Coordinates of C-alpha atoms and ligand atoms in Angstrom, one line a residue:
X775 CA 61.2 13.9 -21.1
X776 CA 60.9 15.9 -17.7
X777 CA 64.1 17.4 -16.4
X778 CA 63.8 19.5 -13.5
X779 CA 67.0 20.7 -12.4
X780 CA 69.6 23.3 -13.5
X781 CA 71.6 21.9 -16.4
X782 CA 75.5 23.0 -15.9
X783 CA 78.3 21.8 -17.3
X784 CA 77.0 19.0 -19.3
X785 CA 75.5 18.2 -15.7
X786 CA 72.1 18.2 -13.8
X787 CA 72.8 19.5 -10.4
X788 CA 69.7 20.7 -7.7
X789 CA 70.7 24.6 -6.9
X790 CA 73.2 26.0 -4.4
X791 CA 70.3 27.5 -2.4
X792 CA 68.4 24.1 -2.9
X793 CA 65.2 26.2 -3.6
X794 CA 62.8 24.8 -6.1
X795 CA 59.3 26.4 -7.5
X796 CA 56.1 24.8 -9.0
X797 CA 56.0 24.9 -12.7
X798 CA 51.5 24.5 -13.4
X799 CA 49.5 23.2 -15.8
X800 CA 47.0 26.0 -16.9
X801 CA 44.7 24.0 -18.2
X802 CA 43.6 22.8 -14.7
X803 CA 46.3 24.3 -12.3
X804 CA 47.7 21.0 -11.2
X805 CA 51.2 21.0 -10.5
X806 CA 53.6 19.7 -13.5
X807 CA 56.6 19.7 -11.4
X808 CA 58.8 21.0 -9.0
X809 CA 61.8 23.0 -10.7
X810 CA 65.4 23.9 -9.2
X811 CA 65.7 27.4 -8.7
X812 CA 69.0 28.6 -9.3
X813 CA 71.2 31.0 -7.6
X814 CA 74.5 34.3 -8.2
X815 CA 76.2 31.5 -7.5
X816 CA 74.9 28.9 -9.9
X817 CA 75.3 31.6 -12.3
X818 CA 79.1 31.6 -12.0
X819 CA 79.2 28.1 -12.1
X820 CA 77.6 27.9 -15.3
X821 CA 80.1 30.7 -17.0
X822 CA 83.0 29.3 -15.7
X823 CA 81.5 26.1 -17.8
X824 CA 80.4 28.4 -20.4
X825 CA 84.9 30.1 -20.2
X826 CA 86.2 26.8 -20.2
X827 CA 84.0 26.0 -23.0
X828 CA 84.5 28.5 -25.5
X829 CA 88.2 28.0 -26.8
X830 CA 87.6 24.6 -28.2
X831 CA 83.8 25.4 -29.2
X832 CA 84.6 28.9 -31.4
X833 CA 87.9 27.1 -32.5
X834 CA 85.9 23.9 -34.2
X835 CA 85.4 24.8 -38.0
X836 CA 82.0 26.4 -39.0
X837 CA 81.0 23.4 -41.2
X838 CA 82.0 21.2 -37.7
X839 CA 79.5 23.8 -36.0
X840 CA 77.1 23.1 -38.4
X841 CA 77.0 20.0 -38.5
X842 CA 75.7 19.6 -34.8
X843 CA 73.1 22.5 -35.4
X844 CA 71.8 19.9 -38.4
X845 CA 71.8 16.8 -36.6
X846 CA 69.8 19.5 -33.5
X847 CA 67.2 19.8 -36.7
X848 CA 66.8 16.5 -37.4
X849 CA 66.7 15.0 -33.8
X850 CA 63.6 17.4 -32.8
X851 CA 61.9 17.3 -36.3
X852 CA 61.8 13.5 -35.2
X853 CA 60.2 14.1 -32.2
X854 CA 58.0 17.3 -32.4
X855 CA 55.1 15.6 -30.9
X856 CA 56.6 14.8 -27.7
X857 CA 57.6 18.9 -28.1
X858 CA 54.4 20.1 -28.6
X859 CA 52.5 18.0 -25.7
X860 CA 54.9 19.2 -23.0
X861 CA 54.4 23.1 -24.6
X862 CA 51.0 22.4 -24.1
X863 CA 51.2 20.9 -20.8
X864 CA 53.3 24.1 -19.0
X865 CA 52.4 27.1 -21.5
X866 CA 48.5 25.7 -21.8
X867 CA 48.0 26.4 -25.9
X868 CA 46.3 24.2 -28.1
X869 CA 47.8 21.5 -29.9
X870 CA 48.0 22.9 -33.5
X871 CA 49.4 25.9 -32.1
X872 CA 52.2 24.0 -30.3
X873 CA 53.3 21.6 -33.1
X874 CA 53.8 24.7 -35.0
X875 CA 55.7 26.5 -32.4
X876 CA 57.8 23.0 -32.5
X877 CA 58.2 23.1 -35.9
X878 CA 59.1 26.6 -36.1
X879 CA 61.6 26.0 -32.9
X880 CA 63.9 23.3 -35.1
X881 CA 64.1 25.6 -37.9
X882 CA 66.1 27.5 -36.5
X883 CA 68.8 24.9 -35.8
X884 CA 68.3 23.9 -39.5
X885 CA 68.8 27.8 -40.8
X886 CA 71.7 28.6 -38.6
X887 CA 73.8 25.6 -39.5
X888 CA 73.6 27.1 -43.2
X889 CA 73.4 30.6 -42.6
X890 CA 76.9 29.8 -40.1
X891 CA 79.4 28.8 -42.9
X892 CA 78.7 32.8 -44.5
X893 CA 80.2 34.7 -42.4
X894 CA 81.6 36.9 -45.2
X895 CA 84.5 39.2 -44.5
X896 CA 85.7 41.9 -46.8
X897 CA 89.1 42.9 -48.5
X898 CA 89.1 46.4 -49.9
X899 CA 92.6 48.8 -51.0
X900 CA 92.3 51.5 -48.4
X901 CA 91.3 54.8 -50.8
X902 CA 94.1 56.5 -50.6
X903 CA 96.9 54.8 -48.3
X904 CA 97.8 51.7 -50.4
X905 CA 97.1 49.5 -47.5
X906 CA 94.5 46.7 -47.3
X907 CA 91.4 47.1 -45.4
X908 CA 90.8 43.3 -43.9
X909 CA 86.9 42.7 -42.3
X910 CA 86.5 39.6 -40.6
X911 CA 83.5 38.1 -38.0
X912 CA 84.8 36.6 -34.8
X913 CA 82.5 35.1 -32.0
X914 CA 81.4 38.0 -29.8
X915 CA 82.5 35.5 -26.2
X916 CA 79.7 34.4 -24.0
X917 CA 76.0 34.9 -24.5
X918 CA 73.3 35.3 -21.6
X919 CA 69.8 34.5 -22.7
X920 CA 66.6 35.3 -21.4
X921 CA 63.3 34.0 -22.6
X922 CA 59.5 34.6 -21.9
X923 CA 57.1 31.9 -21.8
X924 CA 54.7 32.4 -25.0
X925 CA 57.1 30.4 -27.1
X926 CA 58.9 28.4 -24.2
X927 CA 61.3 26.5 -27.1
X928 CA 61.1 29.1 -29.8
X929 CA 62.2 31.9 -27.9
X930 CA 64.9 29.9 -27.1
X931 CA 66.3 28.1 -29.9
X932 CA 65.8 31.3 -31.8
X933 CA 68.6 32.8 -29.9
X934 CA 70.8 29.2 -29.1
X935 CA 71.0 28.4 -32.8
X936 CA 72.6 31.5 -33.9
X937 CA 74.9 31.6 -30.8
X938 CA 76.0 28.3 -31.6
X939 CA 76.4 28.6 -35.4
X940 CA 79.0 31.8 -34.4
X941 CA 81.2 30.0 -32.5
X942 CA 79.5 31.6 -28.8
X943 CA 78.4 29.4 -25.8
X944 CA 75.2 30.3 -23.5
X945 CA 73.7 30.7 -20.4
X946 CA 69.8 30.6 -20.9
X947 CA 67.7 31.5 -18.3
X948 CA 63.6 30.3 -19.2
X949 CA 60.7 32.0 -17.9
X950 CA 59.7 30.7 -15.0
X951 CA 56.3 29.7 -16.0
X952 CA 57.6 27.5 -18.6
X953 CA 61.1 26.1 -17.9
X954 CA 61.0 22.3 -18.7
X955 CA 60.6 22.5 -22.3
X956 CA 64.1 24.2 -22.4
X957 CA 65.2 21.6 -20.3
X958 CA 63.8 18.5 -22.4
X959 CA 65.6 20.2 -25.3
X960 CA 69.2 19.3 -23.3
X961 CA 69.3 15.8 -23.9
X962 CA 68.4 16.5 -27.9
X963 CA 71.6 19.0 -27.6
X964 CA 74.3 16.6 -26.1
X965 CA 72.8 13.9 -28.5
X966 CA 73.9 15.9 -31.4
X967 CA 77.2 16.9 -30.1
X968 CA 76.5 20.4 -28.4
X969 CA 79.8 19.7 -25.8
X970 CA 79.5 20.1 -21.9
X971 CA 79.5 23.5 -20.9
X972 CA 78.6 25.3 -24.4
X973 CA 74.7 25.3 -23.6
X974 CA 73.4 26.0 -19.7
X975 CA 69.8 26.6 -18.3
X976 CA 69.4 27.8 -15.3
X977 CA 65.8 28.2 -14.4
X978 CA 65.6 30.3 -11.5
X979 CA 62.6 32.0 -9.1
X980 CA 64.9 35.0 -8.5
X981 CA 65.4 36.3 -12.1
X982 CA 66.9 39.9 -10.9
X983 CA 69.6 38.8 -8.9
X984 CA 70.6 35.9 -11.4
X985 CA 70.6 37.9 -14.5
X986 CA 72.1 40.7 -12.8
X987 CA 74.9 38.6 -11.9
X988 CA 76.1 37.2 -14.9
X989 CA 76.0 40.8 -16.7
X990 CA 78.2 41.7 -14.2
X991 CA 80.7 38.8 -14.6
X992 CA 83.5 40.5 -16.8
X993 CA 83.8 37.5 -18.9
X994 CA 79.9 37.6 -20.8
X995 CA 79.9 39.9 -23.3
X996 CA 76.6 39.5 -25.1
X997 CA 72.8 39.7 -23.7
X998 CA 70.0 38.5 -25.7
X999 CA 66.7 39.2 -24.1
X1000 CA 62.8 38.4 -25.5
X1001 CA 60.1 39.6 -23.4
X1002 CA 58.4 43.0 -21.8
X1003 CA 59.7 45.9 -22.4
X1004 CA 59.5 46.9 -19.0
X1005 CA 62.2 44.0 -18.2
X1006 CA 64.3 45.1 -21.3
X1007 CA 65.0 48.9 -19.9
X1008 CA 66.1 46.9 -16.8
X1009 CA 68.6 44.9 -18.6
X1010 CA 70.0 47.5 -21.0
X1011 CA 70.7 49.4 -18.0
X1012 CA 72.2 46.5 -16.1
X1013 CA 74.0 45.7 -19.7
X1014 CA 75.5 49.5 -19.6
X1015 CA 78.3 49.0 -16.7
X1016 CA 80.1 46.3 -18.9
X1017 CA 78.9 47.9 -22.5
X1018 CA 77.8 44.4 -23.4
X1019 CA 76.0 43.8 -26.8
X1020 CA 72.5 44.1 -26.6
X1021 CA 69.8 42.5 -28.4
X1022 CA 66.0 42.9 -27.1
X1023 CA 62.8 41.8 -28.4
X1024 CA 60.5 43.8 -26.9
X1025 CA 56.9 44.1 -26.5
X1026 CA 54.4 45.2 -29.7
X1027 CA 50.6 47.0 -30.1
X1028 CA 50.6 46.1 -33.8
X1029 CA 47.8 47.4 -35.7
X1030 CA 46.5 45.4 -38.4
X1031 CA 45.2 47.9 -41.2
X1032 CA 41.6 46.6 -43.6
X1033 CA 41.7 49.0 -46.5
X1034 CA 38.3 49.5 -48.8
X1035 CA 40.0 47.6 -51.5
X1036 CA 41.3 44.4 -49.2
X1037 CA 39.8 41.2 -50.3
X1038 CA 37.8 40.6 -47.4
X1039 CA 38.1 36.8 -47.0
X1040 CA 42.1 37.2 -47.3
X1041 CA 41.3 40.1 -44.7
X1042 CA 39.7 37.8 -42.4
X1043 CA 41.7 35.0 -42.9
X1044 CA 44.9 37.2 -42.0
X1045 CA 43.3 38.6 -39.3
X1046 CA 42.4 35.3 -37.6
X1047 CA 46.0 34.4 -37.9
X1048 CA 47.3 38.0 -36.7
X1049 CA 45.1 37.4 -33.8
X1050 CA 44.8 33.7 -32.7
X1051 CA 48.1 32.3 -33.4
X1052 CA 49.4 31.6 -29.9
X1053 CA 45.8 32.6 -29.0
X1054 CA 47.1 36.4 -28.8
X1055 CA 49.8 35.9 -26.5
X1056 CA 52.0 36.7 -28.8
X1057 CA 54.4 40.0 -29.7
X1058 CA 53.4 40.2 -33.1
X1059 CA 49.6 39.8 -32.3
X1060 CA 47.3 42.2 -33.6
X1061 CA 46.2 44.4 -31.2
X1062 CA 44.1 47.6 -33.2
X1063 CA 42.2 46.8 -35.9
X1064 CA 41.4 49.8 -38.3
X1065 CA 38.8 48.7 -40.7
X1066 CA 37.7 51.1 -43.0
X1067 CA 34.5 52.7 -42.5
X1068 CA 32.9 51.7 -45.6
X1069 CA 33.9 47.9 -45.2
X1070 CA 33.4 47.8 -41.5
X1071 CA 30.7 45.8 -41.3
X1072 CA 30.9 43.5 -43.7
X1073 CA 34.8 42.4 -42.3
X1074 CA 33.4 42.7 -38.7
X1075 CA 31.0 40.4 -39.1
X1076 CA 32.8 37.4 -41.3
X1077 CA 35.2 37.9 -38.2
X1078 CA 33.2 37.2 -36.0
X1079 CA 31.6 34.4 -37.2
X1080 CA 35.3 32.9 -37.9
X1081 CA 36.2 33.4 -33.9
X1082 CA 33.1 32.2 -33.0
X1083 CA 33.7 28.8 -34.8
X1084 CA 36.7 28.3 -32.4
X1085 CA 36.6 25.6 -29.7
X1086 CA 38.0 26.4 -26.4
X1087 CA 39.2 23.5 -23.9
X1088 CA 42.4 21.9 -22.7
X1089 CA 45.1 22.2 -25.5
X1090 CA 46.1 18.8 -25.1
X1091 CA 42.4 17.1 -26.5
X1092 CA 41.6 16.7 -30.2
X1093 CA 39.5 19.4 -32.1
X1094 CA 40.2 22.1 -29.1
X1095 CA 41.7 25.4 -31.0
X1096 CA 42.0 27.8 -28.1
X1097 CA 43.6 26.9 -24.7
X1098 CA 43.8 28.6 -21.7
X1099 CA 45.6 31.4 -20.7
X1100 CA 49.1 30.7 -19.2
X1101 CA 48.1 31.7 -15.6
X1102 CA 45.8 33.7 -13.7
X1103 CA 47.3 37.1 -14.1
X1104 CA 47.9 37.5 -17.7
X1105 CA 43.9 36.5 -18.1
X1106 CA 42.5 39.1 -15.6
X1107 CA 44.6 41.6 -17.5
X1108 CA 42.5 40.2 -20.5
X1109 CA 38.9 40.5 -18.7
X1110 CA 40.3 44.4 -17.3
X1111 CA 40.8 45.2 -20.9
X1112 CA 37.6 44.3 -22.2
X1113 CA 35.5 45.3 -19.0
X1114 CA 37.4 49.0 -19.7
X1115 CA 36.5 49.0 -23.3
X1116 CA 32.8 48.0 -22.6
X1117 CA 32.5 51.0 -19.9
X1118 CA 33.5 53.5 -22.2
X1119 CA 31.4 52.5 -25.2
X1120 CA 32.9 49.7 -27.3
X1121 CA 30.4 46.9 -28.8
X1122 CA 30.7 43.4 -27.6
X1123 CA 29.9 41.7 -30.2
X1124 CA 31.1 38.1 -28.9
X1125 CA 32.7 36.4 -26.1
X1126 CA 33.6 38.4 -22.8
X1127 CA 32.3 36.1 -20.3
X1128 CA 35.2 34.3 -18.5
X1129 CA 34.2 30.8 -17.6
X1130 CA 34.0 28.9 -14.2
X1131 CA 37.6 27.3 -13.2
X1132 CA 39.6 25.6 -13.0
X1133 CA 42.3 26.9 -15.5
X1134 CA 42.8 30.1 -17.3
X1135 CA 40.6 30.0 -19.7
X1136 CA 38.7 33.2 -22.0
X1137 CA 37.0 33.3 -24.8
X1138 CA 37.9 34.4 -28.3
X1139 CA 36.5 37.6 -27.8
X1140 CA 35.6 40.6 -30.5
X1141 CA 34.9 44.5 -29.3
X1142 CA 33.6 47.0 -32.1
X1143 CA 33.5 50.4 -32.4
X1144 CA 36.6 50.6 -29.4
X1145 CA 36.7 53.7 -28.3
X1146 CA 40.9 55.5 -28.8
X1147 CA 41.0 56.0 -25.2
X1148 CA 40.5 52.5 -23.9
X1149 CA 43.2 50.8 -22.5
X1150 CA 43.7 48.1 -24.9
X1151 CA 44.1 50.5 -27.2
X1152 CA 47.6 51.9 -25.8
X1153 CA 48.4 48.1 -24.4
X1154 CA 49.5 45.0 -25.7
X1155 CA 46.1 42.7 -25.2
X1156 CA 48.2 39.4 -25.1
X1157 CA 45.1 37.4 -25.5
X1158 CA 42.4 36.0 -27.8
X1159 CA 40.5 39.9 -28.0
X1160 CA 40.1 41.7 -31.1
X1161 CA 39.6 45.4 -30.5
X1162 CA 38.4 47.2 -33.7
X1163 CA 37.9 50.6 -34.6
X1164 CA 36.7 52.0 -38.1
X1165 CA 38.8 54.9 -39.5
X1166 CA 38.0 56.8 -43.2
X1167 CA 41.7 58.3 -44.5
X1168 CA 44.4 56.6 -45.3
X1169 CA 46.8 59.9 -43.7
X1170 CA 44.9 59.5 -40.5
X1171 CA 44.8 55.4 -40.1
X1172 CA 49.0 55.8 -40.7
X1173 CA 49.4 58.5 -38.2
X1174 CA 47.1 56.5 -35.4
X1175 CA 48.9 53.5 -36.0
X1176 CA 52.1 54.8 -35.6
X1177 CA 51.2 56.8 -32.4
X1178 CA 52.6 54.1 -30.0
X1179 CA 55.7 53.9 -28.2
X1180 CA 56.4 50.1 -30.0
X1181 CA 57.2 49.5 -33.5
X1182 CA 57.5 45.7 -34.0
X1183 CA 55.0 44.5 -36.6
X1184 CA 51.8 46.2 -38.6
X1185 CA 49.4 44.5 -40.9
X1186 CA 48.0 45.9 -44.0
X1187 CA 45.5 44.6 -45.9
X1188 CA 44.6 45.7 -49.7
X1189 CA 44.6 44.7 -53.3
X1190 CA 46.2 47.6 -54.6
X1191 CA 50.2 46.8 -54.1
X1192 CA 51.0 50.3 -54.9
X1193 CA 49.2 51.7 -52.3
X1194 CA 50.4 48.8 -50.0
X1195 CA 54.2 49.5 -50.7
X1196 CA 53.4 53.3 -49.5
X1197 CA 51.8 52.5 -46.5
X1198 CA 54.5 49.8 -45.6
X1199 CA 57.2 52.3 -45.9
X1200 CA 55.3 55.2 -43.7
X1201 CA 54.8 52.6 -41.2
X1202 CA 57.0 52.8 -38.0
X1203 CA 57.4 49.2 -37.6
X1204 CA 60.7 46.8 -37.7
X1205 CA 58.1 44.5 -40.0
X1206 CA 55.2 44.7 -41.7
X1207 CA 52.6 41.9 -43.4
X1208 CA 51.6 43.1 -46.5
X1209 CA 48.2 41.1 -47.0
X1210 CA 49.5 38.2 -44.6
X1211 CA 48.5 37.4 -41.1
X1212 CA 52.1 36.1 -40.4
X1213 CA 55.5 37.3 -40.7
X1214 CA 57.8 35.3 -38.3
X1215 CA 60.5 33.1 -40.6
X1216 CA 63.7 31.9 -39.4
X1217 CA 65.1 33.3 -43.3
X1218 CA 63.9 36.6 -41.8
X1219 CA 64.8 39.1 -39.6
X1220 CA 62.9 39.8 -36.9
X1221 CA 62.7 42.8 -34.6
X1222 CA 61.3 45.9 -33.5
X1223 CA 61.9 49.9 -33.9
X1224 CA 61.4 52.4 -30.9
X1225 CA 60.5 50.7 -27.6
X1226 CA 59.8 47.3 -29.4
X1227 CA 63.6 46.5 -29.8
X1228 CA 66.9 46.7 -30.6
X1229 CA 68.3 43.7 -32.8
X1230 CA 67.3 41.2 -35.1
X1231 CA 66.8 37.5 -34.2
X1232 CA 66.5 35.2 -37.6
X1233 CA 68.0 36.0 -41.3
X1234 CA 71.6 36.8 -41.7
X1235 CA 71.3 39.9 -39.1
X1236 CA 70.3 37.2 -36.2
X1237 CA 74.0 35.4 -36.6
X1238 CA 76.1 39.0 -36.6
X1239 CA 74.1 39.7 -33.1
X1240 CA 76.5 37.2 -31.7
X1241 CA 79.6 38.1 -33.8
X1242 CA 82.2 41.2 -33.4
X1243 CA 83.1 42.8 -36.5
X1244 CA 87.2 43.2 -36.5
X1245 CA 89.0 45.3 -39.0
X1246 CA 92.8 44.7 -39.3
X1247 CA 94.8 47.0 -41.5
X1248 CA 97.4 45.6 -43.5
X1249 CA 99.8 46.2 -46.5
X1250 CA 102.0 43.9 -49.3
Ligands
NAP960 P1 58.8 39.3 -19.0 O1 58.0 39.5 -17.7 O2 59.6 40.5 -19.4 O3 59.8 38.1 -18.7 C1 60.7 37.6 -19.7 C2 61.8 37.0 -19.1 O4 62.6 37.9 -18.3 C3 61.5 35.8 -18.1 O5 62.4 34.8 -18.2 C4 61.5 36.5 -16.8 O6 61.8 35.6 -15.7 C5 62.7 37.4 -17.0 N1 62.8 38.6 -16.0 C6 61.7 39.1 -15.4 N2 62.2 40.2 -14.6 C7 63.5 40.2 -14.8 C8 64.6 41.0 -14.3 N3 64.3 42.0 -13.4 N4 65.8 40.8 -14.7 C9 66.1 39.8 -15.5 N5 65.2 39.0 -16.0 C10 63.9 39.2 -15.7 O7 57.9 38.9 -20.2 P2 56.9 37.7 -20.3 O8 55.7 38.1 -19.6 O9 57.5 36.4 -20.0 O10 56.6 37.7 -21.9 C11 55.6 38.6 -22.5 C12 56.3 39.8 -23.1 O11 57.3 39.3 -24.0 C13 55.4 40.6 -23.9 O12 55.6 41.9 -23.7 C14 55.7 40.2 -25.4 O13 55.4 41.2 -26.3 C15 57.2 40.0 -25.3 N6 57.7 39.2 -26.4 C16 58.4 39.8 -27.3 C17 58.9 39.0 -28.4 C18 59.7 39.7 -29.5 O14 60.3 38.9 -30.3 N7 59.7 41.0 -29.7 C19 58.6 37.7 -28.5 C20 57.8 37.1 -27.5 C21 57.4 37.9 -26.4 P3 60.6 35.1 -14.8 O15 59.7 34.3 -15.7 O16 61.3 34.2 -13.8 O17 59.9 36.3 -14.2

């Protein structure tokens, strides 16, 4: 399945600068592959691919579009295995986790080829001129995509599908960690009839100078970004000169609410997959736990015993649930959180200890009794820790958990639905899981408020991100 050079065209071509980077496995750091690195001026290669493209591909019928995005479905629903063990192989997480990321990957390709034939308009008589008022949905014209390594095929059909089903073509730039999974997925494309030019990947070392290229190439009109919101200020600002159409996932710190009337088990068992999925490198990972003082205890310790009960080893054998890290960085970052939280007071009440190499492995890992002012408390954790904290009022637990600067997902956990509806709607988040541990649905749309996002990928919304709304005023 391994491609490892930039995919342009239709065509695999090494880079102009003939530079190539190491893609690892982080489950032993051996190197997977060597991986073209491309340039600017692969960039404008790949648009004028994407231009000459775009005329016949937006012109095809929405059923003809659809049709390809099905056969997409079906083609990697046959071969999800061979998905999931090369996820595994460059992004490290276990195999359960990866055949669902697979899974969840080719849905999108299924729900965009229906969701693309409703593109509703609207005909209205103008109130008081007699004339018609005629709403119709074009393809907004080229799409740059950029996509972080958690979900390394996700991230990206999540964002393809929908361009595709509008009529759009794309330039998709992976994370560098984790390119090759975007690349196996070409092959899939051209075999159910994406045409040369419509889809490009251009992995690429130098991710500033590429990205900021094509947003400065007159003829892309729409940016589609998933990862830190750090990166996403940087791109909305590049995305300013041309006023292209944003749309950025962004980074999360959602807090995942235990109420004195949760169901505890249904508690836990949300919380495990709030936490865990992805082994916490995920946005919508729970980061704050507020359990309620009076249940604090008894949740804290079925939680533990639940994380405790995980295996962790190379993603790739049987029975392991928790792989490692996807490189060295992102799990010192974990150990600095926890070390900080233990040094100003929180409990460790299992895991912590990182173990000897090779790869980047830590453990599930729970901290009670986290102090507000440690750092994982204001951070996104992006790995297998669970910081709890116990609060007593329910005005109190909704103001902490809305004093962040992101607003992508929250979790709330209790049996009375009245109470959860309120909370839900005080809640200063893009999504909320209302006694679930899991919100992410192609059907649904996913984002972020505040500094978490702008845009929805998924649902209905996720196809208007890549159309332009045009209004033509008529009469007869
Ligand atoms: P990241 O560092 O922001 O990188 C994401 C992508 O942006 C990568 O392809 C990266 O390329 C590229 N990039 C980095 N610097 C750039 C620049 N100056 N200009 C243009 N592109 C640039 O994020 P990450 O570490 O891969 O992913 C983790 C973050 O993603 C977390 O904050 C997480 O919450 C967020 N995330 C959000 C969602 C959501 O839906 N809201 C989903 C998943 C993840 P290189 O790899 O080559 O550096």
């Amino acid at each position: 399945m391994q491609h490892t050079d930039l995919y342009i065209n239709g065509q695999w071509r090494p880079g102009s600068g003939a530079e190539r980077f190491d893609v690892l496995n982080p489950a032993d750091e051996s190197v997977l592959a060597s991986v073209a690195s491309a340039t600017p001026e692969d960039a404008i290669a790949a648009i004028d691919a994407a231009e000459a493209a775009f005329a016949d591909w937006a012109g095809r019928s929405p059923r003809a579009r659809a049709e390809v995005l099905r056969r997409a479905f079906e083609l990697m629903t046959a071969r999800l295995d061979a998905f999931a063990r090369l996820i595994t192989l460059e992004n490290g997480k276990a195999r359960a986790d990866a055949m669902g990321e697979a899974a969840y990957a080719a849905e999108f390709f299924r729900w965009f080829a229906e969701e693309g034939v409703r593109a509703h308009g609207n005909l209205m008589p103008a109130p008081a001129s007699g004339a018609r008022i005629l709403v119709h949905q074009k393809p907004a014209g080229i799409a740059v995509l950029v996509t972080p390594w958690n979900y390394p095929a996700a991230m990206g059909t999540r964002k393809i599908a929908p361009a595709l089903a509008a009529g759009c073509p794309v330039v998709i730039k992976p994370a560098s960690e984790t390119p090759l999974t975007m690349l196996a997925l070409m092959p899939l494309l051209e075999e159910a009839g994406v045409p040369p030019g419509v889809v490009n990947v251009l992995p690429s070392r130098s991710a500033g100078s590429l990205v900021d290229a094509m947003l400065h190439d007159p003829r892309v009109r729409v940016v589609s970004f998933t990862g830190s919101t750090e990166v996403g200020r940087k791109l909305l600002k590049g995305a300013a000169d041309q006023v292209l159409k944003p749309a950025m996932e962004l980074g999360g710190n959602a807090p995942l609410i235990v109420f004195e009337d949760a169901d505890i088990d249904q508690a836990v068992e949300g919380a495990m997959q709030a936490k865990m999925r992805n082994l916490g490198e995920a946005c919508t990972a729970a980061n704050r736990f507020y359990v309620h003082e009076s249940v604090l205890e008894s949740f804290t310790e079925r939680f533990t015993a639940a994380m405790a009960a995980l295996k962790m080893g190379n993603g790739l054998e049987e029975g392991i649930d928790v792989g490692p890290l996807v490189n060295a960085e992102t799990r010192d970052k974990v150990a600095a959180f926890v070390d900080d939280a233990v040094a100003r007071g929180a409990e460790l009440r299992l895991g912590g200890q990182r173990p000897n190499g090779p790869g980047f492995f830590y453990p599930p890992t729970v901290l009670a009794r986290v102090p507000e002012d440690a750092d994982c408390v204001a951070d996104e954790i992006f790995g297998p820790v669970a910081a709890i904290q116990a609060f007593s009022d329910e005005a109190e637990v909704i103001a902490k958990a809305n004093d962040t600067e992101y607003g992508l997902v929250a979790y709330v956990f209790t049996r009375d639905l009245g109470r959860g509806l309120r909370v839900s709607e005080q809640l200063e988040f893009g999504m909320v899981g209302l006694n679930r541990g899991l919100v992410s649905d192609p059907a649904a749309p996913f984002g972020g408020v505040k500094q978490s996002g702008l845009g929805r990928e998924g649902g209905h919304e996720g196809l208007l991100e890549f159309m332009e709304t045009q209004y033509i005023s008529t009469a007869w």
